[in-house]
Amino acid sequence: MRVLVTGASQGIGAAVAERFAAQGAEVHLVARGAVALAAVVERITARGGRAVAHVADLADERRVLALAEEVGPVDVLVNNAGVGRWLFLDDTAPDELRGMTALPYASYALLTSLLLPAMRERGSGRLVFLNSPASRIAIPGATGYTAARWAVRGLVAALRQDLRGTGVGVTEVVPGAVRSNYFDNNPGSAERIPWVVSRLVPTMTPERVAAEVVKAVARGRSEVVFPWQIKLFDLVGRVIPGAVAYLAWRTGVHR
């Protein structure tokens, strides 16, 4: 099995790549940081796994086109890369807003469109999209980030419709808070998590998320939302969305 994982130099992406490699997959890792990416590849190969690094900025359309050519057909695509500080829309610089749109939404859509034809032709494959609880609970003061994550949710829903009966599966994985460098790299964002989420939802390790991703691919699951607290927010939000929206606003950041 050949697996491509984006955002694989650290955190969830690195853990997912290592988990697939441990199960015998040939993994292709994509990220901007060459040094960190090489370290993950070294860990995998030291354990007898097969891994190839591809240094790429997925916000660069030309580099994404070249990446698809470099990697070739894959059995599983794990769209994981993402950026973005949590800011009010009018506090977000235009360049940063474009970056939030490029990663994750535009990069997920473009890379998927390039690797999908080979999957359709052979009638098998799986597209995996890592998403945020912000795709279920609109976070106040995180406008660009939240909107991009809802866009990914829409992409997933549209692809499920397009790919019915083709043999190509679509999986969305939505974990709660994860221990990673994300909030270190995006200062001020952690303080904007509504306390109803930060106090009630436990923080997980990237390895826990990786285990859920690999299990979801093996079982052909279409959606995995966890832990149960996030799943509960999701379910209640589908029935009485106004209540969840109010709770997020009431316990979130205000101006």
XYZ file of C-alpha atoms in Angstrom, residues 28-213:
186
model
C 5.326 9.560 1.226
C 5.663 12.481 3.595
C 5.040 16.101 2.585
C 5.882 19.252 4.541
C 7.741 22.545 4.187
C 10.434 21.863 6.787
C 13.157 19.709 5.256
C 15.035 19.071 8.502
C 11.992 18.004 10.531
C 10.727 15.924 7.613
C 14.069 14.125 7.311
C 13.953 13.293 11.017
C 10.580 11.563 10.628
C 11.830 9.609 7.615
C 14.884 8.554 9.592
C 12.725 7.283 12.464
C 10.627 5.247 10.057
C 13.522 3.736 8.126
C 15.407 2.952 11.332
C 12.505 0.666 12.271
C 12.581 -1.046 8.900
C 9.839 1.008 7.296
C 9.722 2.590 3.841
C 9.443 6.365 3.659
C 10.129 9.113 1.121
C 10.281 12.831 1.930
C 8.886 15.513 -0.371
C 9.634 19.087 0.649
C 6.763 21.237 -0.598
C 4.749 24.309 0.276
C 1.201 23.209 -0.469
C 0.090 26.819 -0.773
C 2.128 26.943 -4.001
C -0.064 25.557 -6.779
C 2.854 24.812 -9.098
C 4.600 22.827 -6.382
C 1.447 20.793 -5.748
C 1.234 19.939 -9.447
C 4.874 18.826 -9.406
C 4.326 16.860 -6.195
C 1.550 14.791 -7.747
C 3.905 13.881 -10.592
C 6.717 12.991 -8.173
C 4.620 10.714 -6.021
C 2.432 9.064 -8.638
C -0.623 6.918 -7.826
C -1.360 6.226 -4.170
C -3.822 3.999 -2.354
C -4.480 6.436 0.475
C -4.199 10.233 0.561
C -4.183 11.786 4.033
C -4.883 15.528 3.801
C -3.608 16.870 7.090
C -1.644 20.111 6.536
C -3.171 23.289 7.934
C -2.277 26.746 9.220
C -3.966 29.777 10.654
C -4.127 31.943 13.742
C -7.454 32.413 15.454
C -8.435 36.015 14.702
C -11.483 38.147 14.053
C -11.909 38.671 10.328
C -11.100 42.392 10.402
C -7.959 41.668 12.432
C -6.672 39.241 9.806
C -4.192 40.558 7.264
C -5.068 39.777 3.613
C -1.980 37.590 3.146
C -2.816 35.588 6.253
C -6.431 35.212 5.161
C -5.295 33.876 1.793
C -2.988 31.457 3.593
C -5.873 30.106 5.673
C -7.820 29.513 2.481
C -4.856 27.867 0.751
C -4.237 25.585 3.725
C -6.228 23.551 4.279
C -9.066 23.999 1.781
C -7.425 24.825 -1.561
C -4.490 22.469 -1.064
C -6.779 19.601 -0.057
C -8.996 20.158 -3.100
C -6.132 20.520 -5.591
C -4.028 17.595 -4.416
C -7.100 15.384 -4.209
C -8.141 16.342 -7.746
C -4.706 15.340 -9.051
C -4.509 11.958 -7.320
C -8.158 11.003 -7.667
C -8.204 9.974 -11.368
C -5.888 7.000 -10.799
C -8.066 5.842 -7.888
C -11.213 6.102 -9.991
C -9.593 4.243 -12.864
C -8.690 1.236 -10.747
C -11.871 1.465 -8.660
C -10.215 1.653 -5.246
C -8.532 4.046 -2.848
C -9.334 6.232 0.123
C -9.249 9.975 0.651
C -8.751 11.024 4.272
C -9.365 14.557 5.503
C -8.236 15.676 8.954
C -10.552 18.392 10.161
C -11.073 20.503 13.265
C -13.921 20.693 15.772
C -14.253 24.241 14.399
C -15.964 22.567 11.432
C -18.765 21.581 13.834
C -18.658 24.386 16.402
C -18.205 27.907 15.023
C -15.463 29.423 17.207
C -15.897 33.143 17.942
C -12.785 35.160 17.164
C -11.421 32.535 14.761
C -13.272 33.585 11.631
C -10.894 32.704 8.807
C -9.826 29.461 10.473
C -13.397 28.357 11.155
C -14.600 29.237 7.658
C -11.754 27.266 6.057
C -12.609 24.234 8.182
C -16.282 24.435 7.234
C -15.148 24.598 3.610
C -13.234 21.337 4.106
C -16.395 19.806 5.559
C -18.270 20.881 2.427
C -15.563 19.408 0.202
C -15.848 16.090 2.032
C -19.642 16.038 1.659
C -19.440 16.866 -2.051
C -16.817 14.200 -2.707
C -18.921 11.564 -0.960
C -21.704 12.308 -3.411
C -19.385 12.350 -6.432
C -17.691 9.079 -5.528
C -20.664 6.903 -4.619
C -20.328 3.560 -6.352
C -16.805 4.210 -7.656
C -14.911 2.137 -5.091
C -13.104 5.243 -3.793
C -13.887 6.013 -0.165
C -13.904 9.330 1.682
C -13.094 9.589 5.388
C -13.271 12.683 7.587
C -11.464 12.505 10.930
C -12.302 15.170 13.506
C -10.290 14.888 16.729
C -10.528 17.171 19.720
C -7.569 19.101 21.105
C -4.240 17.452 20.310
C -0.837 17.971 21.927
C 1.248 19.506 19.148
C 3.159 22.650 18.201
C 0.119 24.202 16.543
C -0.722 26.621 19.331
C 2.963 27.434 19.874
C 3.185 28.362 16.197
C -0.030 30.382 16.342
C 0.269 32.507 19.512
C -2.920 33.807 21.025
C -5.080 31.102 19.507
C -5.239 28.750 22.508
C -6.782 31.516 24.602
C -9.697 31.670 22.160
C -10.892 28.124 22.702
C -14.346 28.435 24.351
C -13.987 27.236 27.907
C -16.890 24.817 27.474
C -14.531 22.979 25.116
C -11.194 23.548 26.860
C -12.526 22.425 30.265
C -14.612 19.470 29.154
C -12.625 17.925 26.316
C -9.380 16.092 27.206
C -6.232 16.728 25.189
C -5.044 13.754 23.139
C -1.698 12.681 21.753
C -0.948 12.657 18.013
C -0.440 8.898 18.338
C -4.042 8.459 19.509
C -5.271 10.358 16.462
C -2.990 8.345 14.168
C -4.428 5.107 15.525
C -7.954 6.328 14.740
C -6.937 7.357 11.208
